Amino acid sequence: MTRDQPDGQLPEETREEPRESGDFRGAGERGSGGASGAIRSVDRAVSVLEILARHGEAGVTDIAGELHVHKSTAFRLLGVLENRGLVAQARDRGKYFLGAGVLRLAGAAAVRLDISREGGPVCRELADELGETVNIAVLDDDAAVSVVQARGPASVAAQNWLGRRTPLHATSTGKVLLAHLPVTLREGLLARTLPRYTAHTVTSAGMLRSALRAVREQGFALAVEELEPGLHAAAAPVRGHDGTVIGAISVSGPAYRLERDRLPELARRTAAAADELSRRMGYGF
């Protein structure tokens, strides 16, 4: 077996190797396979990750052999994955292994699975207690997405929020998640245009900053007809074992049942449920 170059560079004899049909090409290059070539490249990139997961580490020659491609192809695939932090290279041996980016993605998936599993009973108990719809939402790039939902006896005709992406600035769960983001990320999102959904939607970055400061101070967020007319909601943060806010639990319902003067009390009861879920997620131990 040919020894891989320790500095990650291709051996001279492989650099001029003829390119195989449908070979992976870097951004901006025109592939001969069109959409099918792009799909093949994605499939190969995933296969590289699976090979490294199976073996722990592998060199360019080993990976090319398992993929049945030229070493130049394997090298380009590894280069793209390395640039995205999904693989890393041991410079002294020229071997590649899974990078921290994979752990980041796996961690995000694990949080969703854990909060969904642990949050189900908490949601159902709160929905039964309050009689309304209860959701748990997590951050999904620039939106909140519901991963758990339970309906109370009064919310038979309530809409299904599961899997739905909702704006951060116009929802109670979104404001909780936005309020607890690192400052740089939060300011980046506030610098964008904030769409208006109703007459009550806050679209001023300055006003929203003040509202988010209040969310952090009081421990909950309210949304009064900010996403849809006649829809009120209250939410509180769910924390992971290290204290980081990993989600938000909310109660929502029609304005005629969730009246404005009732919202602070609902928010406090929701915050108690959020504290219970946080404990289940390891916070406070």
GROMACS .gro file of C-alpha atoms in nm:
model
  285
    1MET     CA    1   0.000   0.000   0.000
    2THR     CA    2   0.135   0.343  -0.094
    3ARG     CA    3   0.210   0.561   0.204
    4ASP     CA    4   0.000   0.880   0.212
    5GLN     CA    5   0.186   1.206   0.219
    6PRO     CA    6   0.215   1.341   0.574
    7ASP     CA    7   0.157   1.699   0.464
    8GLY     CA    8  -0.176   1.611   0.298
    9GLN     CA    9  -0.045   1.685  -0.052
   10LEU     CA   10  -0.100   1.446  -0.338
   11PRO     CA   11   0.197   1.241  -0.459
   12GLU     CA   12   0.332   1.374  -0.787
   13GLU     CA   13   0.218   1.071  -0.985
   14THR     CA   14  -0.148   1.124  -0.886
   15ARG     CA   15  -0.179   1.493  -0.969
   16GLU     CA   16  -0.204   1.444  -1.344
   17GLU     CA   17  -0.431   1.141  -1.316
   18PRO     CA   18  -0.716   1.146  -1.571
   19ARG     CA   19  -1.041   1.262  -1.420
   20GLU     CA   20  -1.308   0.996  -1.403
   21SER     CA   21  -1.658   1.056  -1.536
   22GLY     CA   22  -1.875   1.236  -1.281
   23ASP     CA   23  -1.571   1.312  -1.062
   24PHE     CA   24  -1.611   1.554  -0.774
   25ARG     CA   25  -1.527   1.911  -0.867
   26GLY     CA   26  -1.477   2.216  -0.652
   27ALA     CA   27  -1.719   2.507  -0.629
   28GLY     CA   28  -1.751   2.696  -0.954
   29GLU     CA   29  -1.636   2.407  -1.176
   30ARG     CA   30  -1.877   2.270  -1.432
   31GLY     CA   31  -1.925   1.897  -1.382
   32SER     CA   32  -2.003   1.669  -1.673
   33GLY     CA   33  -2.273   1.489  -1.481
   34GLY     CA   34  -2.492   1.790  -1.396
   35ALA     CA   35  -2.736   1.717  -1.116
   36SER     CA   36  -2.652   1.347  -1.117
   37GLY     CA   37  -2.282   1.432  -1.074
   38ALA     CA   38  -2.360   1.657  -0.778
   39ILE     CA   39  -2.568   1.382  -0.616
   40ARG     CA   40  -2.286   1.133  -0.672
   41SER     CA   41  -2.043   1.373  -0.506
   42VAL     CA   42  -2.268   1.414  -0.203
   43ASP     CA   43  -2.307   1.038  -0.180
   44ARG     CA   44  -1.929   0.995  -0.190
   45ALA     CA   45  -1.875   1.263   0.073
   46VAL     CA   46  -2.118   1.086   0.307
   47SER     CA   47  -1.938   0.759   0.233
   48VAL     CA   48  -1.608   0.920   0.338
   49LEU     CA   49  -1.761   1.011   0.674
   50GLU     CA   50  -1.894   0.659   0.716
   51ILE     CA   51  -1.550   0.511   0.635
   52LEU     CA   52  -1.384   0.732   0.896
   53ALA     CA   53  -1.653   0.649   1.151
   54ARG     CA   54  -1.594   0.281   1.088
   55HIS     CA   55  -1.213   0.282   1.090
   56GLY     CA   56  -1.136   0.573   1.321
   57GLU     CA   57  -0.884   0.712   1.074
   58ALA     CA   58  -0.780   0.643   0.716
   59GLY     CA   59  -0.549   0.779   0.450
   60VAL     CA   60  -0.626   0.903   0.101
   61THR     CA   61  -0.521   0.573  -0.056
   62ASP     CA   62  -0.743   0.369   0.177
   63ILE     CA   63  -1.045   0.593   0.120
   64ALA     CA   64  -0.997   0.596  -0.257
   65GLY     CA   65  -0.981   0.218  -0.252
   66GLU     CA   66  -1.306   0.179  -0.059
   67LEU     CA   67  -1.484   0.433  -0.282
   68HIS     CA   68  -1.336   0.283  -0.601
   69VAL     CA   69  -1.223   0.627  -0.719
   70HIS     CA   70  -0.891   0.791  -0.807
   71LYS     CA   71  -0.685   0.924  -0.518
   72SER     CA   72  -0.724   1.274  -0.665
   73THR     CA   73  -1.101   1.240  -0.624
   74ALA     CA   74  -1.068   1.121  -0.266
   75PHE     CA   75  -0.827   1.406  -0.193
   76ARG     CA   76  -1.071   1.668  -0.323
   77LEU     CA   77  -1.357   1.517  -0.124
   78LEU     CA   78  -1.145   1.524   0.192
   79GLY     CA   79  -1.044   1.882   0.120
   80VAL     CA   80  -1.404   2.001   0.106
   81LEU     CA   81  -1.496   1.809   0.422
   82GLU     CA   82  -1.188   1.943   0.600
   83ASN     CA   83  -1.278   2.300   0.504
   84ARG     CA   84  -1.619   2.251   0.668
   85GLY     CA   85  -1.464   2.102   0.982
   86LEU     CA   86  -1.620   1.761   0.923
   87VAL     CA   87  -1.283   1.586   0.894
   88ALA     CA   88  -0.938   1.669   1.025
   89GLN     CA   89  -0.592   1.543   0.943
   90ALA     CA   90  -0.312   1.412   1.161
   91ARG     CA   91  -0.025   1.597   0.992
   92ASP     CA   92   0.242   1.362   1.123
   93ARG     CA   93   0.077   1.055   0.967
   94GLY     CA   94  -0.129   1.192   0.680
   95LYS     CA   95  -0.435   1.013   0.811
   96TYR     CA   96  -0.781   1.169   0.830
   97PHE     CA   97  -1.037   1.135   1.108
   98LEU     CA   98  -1.379   1.281   1.188
   99GLY     CA   99  -1.362   1.647   1.284
  100ALA     CA  100  -1.530   1.861   1.547
  101GLY     CA  101  -1.795   1.966   1.295
  102VAL     CA  102  -1.946   1.618   1.312
  103LEU     CA  103  -1.965   1.645   1.689
  104ARG     CA  104  -2.140   1.980   1.655
  105LEU     CA  105  -2.403   1.835   1.423
  106ALA     CA  106  -2.443   1.524   1.636
  107GLY     CA  107  -2.478   1.739   1.947
  108ALA     CA  108  -2.755   1.944   1.787
  109ALA     CA  109  -2.939   1.627   1.688
  110ALA     CA  110  -2.893   1.479   2.035
  111VAL     CA  111  -3.038   1.790   2.198
  112ARG     CA  112  -3.349   1.764   1.982
  113LEU     CA  113  -3.390   1.395   2.058
  114ASP     CA  114  -3.336   1.443   2.431
  115ILE     CA  115  -3.564   1.744   2.465
  116SER     CA  116  -3.834   1.567   2.263
  117ARG     CA  117  -3.815   1.257   2.481
  118GLU     CA  118  -3.797   1.436   2.815
  119GLY     CA  119  -4.034   1.714   2.715
  120GLY     CA  120  -4.330   1.498   2.618
  121PRO     CA  121  -4.454   1.426   2.973
  122VAL     CA  122  -4.391   1.786   3.083
  123CYS     CA  123  -4.589   1.920   2.786
  124ARG     CA  124  -4.881   1.686   2.846
  125GLU     CA  125  -4.899   1.770   3.215
  126LEU     CA  126  -4.894   2.144   3.149
  127ALA     CA  127  -5.151   2.114   2.868
  128ASP     CA  128  -5.384   1.921   3.099
  129GLU     CA  129  -5.333   2.177   3.375
  130LEU     CA  130  -5.391   2.485   3.160
  131GLY     CA  131  -5.628   2.334   2.906
  132GLU     CA  132  -5.440   2.490   2.615
  133THR     CA  133  -5.181   2.398   2.352
  134VAL     CA  134  -4.828   2.355   2.482
  135ASN     CA  135  -4.521   2.343   2.257
  136ILE     CA  136  -4.147   2.302   2.292
  137ALA     CA  137  -3.942   2.483   2.029
  138VAL     CA  138  -3.572   2.485   1.950
  139LEU     CA  139  -3.359   2.719   1.745
  140ASP     CA  140  -3.326   2.630   1.377
  141ASP     CA  141  -3.089   2.883   1.220
  142ASP     CA  142  -3.299   3.202   1.212
  143ALA     CA  143  -3.631   3.052   1.323
  144ALA     CA  144  -3.796   2.856   1.603
  145VAL     CA  145  -3.924   2.509   1.519
  146SER     CA  146  -4.163   2.311   1.736
  147VAL     CA  147  -4.042   1.960   1.826
  148VAL     CA  148  -4.306   1.865   2.084
  149GLN     CA  149  -4.674   1.954   2.111
  150ALA     CA  150  -4.951   1.862   2.351
  151ARG     CA  151  -5.312   1.980   2.342
  152GLY     CA  152  -5.528   2.048   2.644
  153PRO     CA  153  -5.902   1.983   2.660
  154ALA     CA  154  -5.986   2.337   2.552
  155SER     CA  155  -5.768   2.324   2.240
  156VAL     CA  156  -5.943   2.056   2.035
  157ALA     CA  157  -5.945   2.268   1.720
  158ALA     CA  158  -5.597   2.414   1.772
  159GLN     CA  159  -5.359   2.416   1.478
  160ASN     CA  160  -5.064   2.181   1.453
  161TRP     CA  161  -4.732   2.360   1.514
  162LEU     CA  162  -4.509   2.051   1.500
  163GLY     CA  163  -4.221   2.100   1.259
  164ARG     CA  164  -4.336   2.449   1.168
  165ARG     CA  165  -4.070   2.720   1.148
  166THR     CA  166  -4.185   3.044   1.308
  167PRO     CA  167  -4.011   3.384   1.324
  168LEU     CA  168  -3.803   3.460   1.630
  169HIS     CA  169  -3.916   3.820   1.673
  170ALA     CA  170  -4.291   3.754   1.652
  171THR     CA  171  -4.341   3.452   1.880
  172SER     CA  172  -4.299   3.391   2.252
  173THR     CA  173  -4.069   3.089   2.202
  174GLY     CA  174  -3.873   3.279   1.939
  175LYS     CA  175  -3.818   3.574   2.169
  176VAL     CA  176  -3.695   3.344   2.447
  177LEU     CA  177  -3.445   3.180   2.210
  178LEU     CA  178  -3.339   3.513   2.061
  179ALA     CA  179  -3.297   3.675   2.401
  180HIS     CA  180  -3.047   3.412   2.514
  181LEU     CA  181  -2.832   3.396   2.203
  182PRO     CA  182  -2.473   3.522   2.224
  183VAL     CA  183  -2.467   3.896   2.160
  184THR     CA  184  -2.295   3.875   1.821
  185LEU     CA  185  -2.545   3.623   1.687
  186ARG     CA  186  -2.840   3.813   1.830
  187GLU     CA  187  -2.724   4.141   1.681
  188GLY     CA  188  -2.669   3.974   1.345
  189LEU     CA  189  -3.031   3.860   1.342
  190LEU     CA  190  -3.159   4.197   1.462
  191ALA     CA  191  -2.973   4.366   1.177
  192ARG     CA  192  -3.198   4.190   0.929
  193THR     CA  193  -3.537   4.316   0.816
  194LEU     CA  194  -3.800   4.212   1.071
  195PRO     CA  195  -4.119   4.124   0.878
  196ARG     CA  196  -4.455   4.248   1.002
  197TYR     CA  197  -4.725   3.983   1.047
  198THR     CA  198  -4.990   4.182   1.233
  199ALA     CA  199  -5.039   4.535   1.357
  200HIS     CA  200  -4.877   4.425   1.686
  201THR     CA  201  -4.555   4.275   1.544
  202VAL     CA  202  -4.244   4.450   1.673
  203THR     CA  203  -4.033   4.540   1.370
  204SER     CA  204  -3.799   4.793   1.530
  205ALA     CA  205  -3.462   4.648   1.633
  206GLY     CA  206  -3.435   4.899   1.916
  207MET     CA  207  -3.777   4.812   2.059
  208LEU     CA  208  -3.704   4.442   2.024
  209ARG     CA  209  -3.373   4.481   2.211
  210SER     CA  210  -3.563   4.634   2.503
  211ALA     CA  211  -3.820   4.353   2.493
  212LEU     CA  212  -3.548   4.088   2.489
  213ARG     CA  213  -3.375   4.251   2.785
  214ALA     CA  214  -3.704   4.223   2.975
  215VAL     CA  215  -3.732   3.857   2.873
  216ARG     CA  216  -3.394   3.784   3.030
  217GLU     CA  217  -3.480   3.976   3.345
  218GLN     CA  218  -3.829   3.835   3.408
  219GLY     CA  219  -3.763   3.480   3.284
  220PHE     CA  220  -4.042   3.458   3.028
  221ALA     CA  221  -4.169   3.611   2.705
  222LEU     CA  222  -4.517   3.709   2.587
  223ALA     CA  223  -4.656   3.739   2.236
  224VAL     CA  224  -4.984   3.926   2.207
  225GLU     CA  225  -5.126   3.892   1.855
  226GLU     CA  226  -4.778   3.937   1.710
  227LEU     CA  227  -4.781   3.640   1.471
  228GLU     CA  228  -5.152   3.597   1.408
  229PRO     CA  229  -5.453   3.812   1.502
  230GLY     CA  230  -5.629   3.670   1.804
  231LEU     CA  231  -5.338   3.445   1.910
  232HIS     CA  232  -5.172   3.494   2.250
  233ALA     CA  233  -4.878   3.300   2.392
  234ALA     CA  234  -4.630   3.286   2.679
  235ALA     CA  235  -4.298   3.101   2.687
  236ALA     CA  236  -4.006   3.031   2.920
  237PRO     CA  237  -3.651   2.902   2.860
  238VAL     CA  238  -3.539   2.540   2.890
  239ARG     CA  239  -3.173   2.499   2.990
  240GLY     CA  240  -2.926   2.220   2.928
  241HIS     CA  241  -2.688   2.074   3.183
  242ASP     CA  242  -2.443   2.362   3.138
  243GLY     CA  243  -2.705   2.634   3.178
  244THR     CA  244  -2.726   2.716   2.809
  245VAL     CA  245  -3.078   2.780   2.681
  246ILE     CA  246  -3.153   2.490   2.445
  247GLY     CA  247  -3.523   2.543   2.388
  248ALA     CA  248  -3.840   2.716   2.501
  249ILE     CA  249  -4.172   2.582   2.626
  250SER     CA  250  -4.486   2.779   2.549
  251VAL     CA  251  -4.859   2.786   2.607
  252SER     CA  252  -5.073   2.941   2.335
  253GLY     CA  253  -5.439   2.990   2.261
  254PRO     CA  254  -5.706   3.232   2.143
  255ALA     CA  255  -5.713   3.577   2.293
  256TYR     CA  256  -6.064   3.532   2.430
  257ARG     CA  257  -5.937   3.250   2.655
  258LEU     CA  258  -5.581   3.369   2.714
  259GLU     CA  259  -5.673   3.723   2.810
  260ARG     CA  260  -5.399   3.982   2.854
  261ASP     CA  261  -5.435   4.008   3.231
  262ARG     CA  262  -5.414   3.627   3.257
  263LEU     CA  263  -5.091   3.595   3.058
  264PRO     CA  264  -4.840   3.678   3.337
  265GLU     CA  265  -4.982   3.402   3.558
  266LEU     CA  266  -4.977   3.155   3.266
  267ALA     CA  267  -4.619   3.259   3.199
  268ARG     CA  268  -4.518   3.183   3.559
  269ARG     CA  269  -4.677   2.838   3.540
  270THR     CA  270  -4.505   2.779   3.208
  271ALA     CA  271  -4.175   2.887   3.364
  272ALA     CA  272  -4.226   2.629   3.640
  273ALA     CA  273  -4.273   2.361   3.374
  274ALA     CA  274  -3.962   2.487   3.194
  275ASP     CA  275  -3.766   2.457   3.519
  276GLU     CA  276  -3.884   2.098   3.556
  277LEU     CA  277  -3.779   2.014   3.201
  278SER     CA  278  -3.444   2.186   3.261
  279ARG     CA  279  -3.388   1.960   3.560
  280ARG     CA  280  -3.470   1.658   3.344
  281MET     CA  281  -3.209   1.782   3.096
  282GLY     CA  282  -2.947   1.787   3.374
  283TYR     CA  283  -2.953   2.152   3.474
  284GLY     CA  284  -2.885   2.218   3.840
  285PHE     CA  285  -2.702   1.893   3.908
   0.00000   0.00000   0.00000
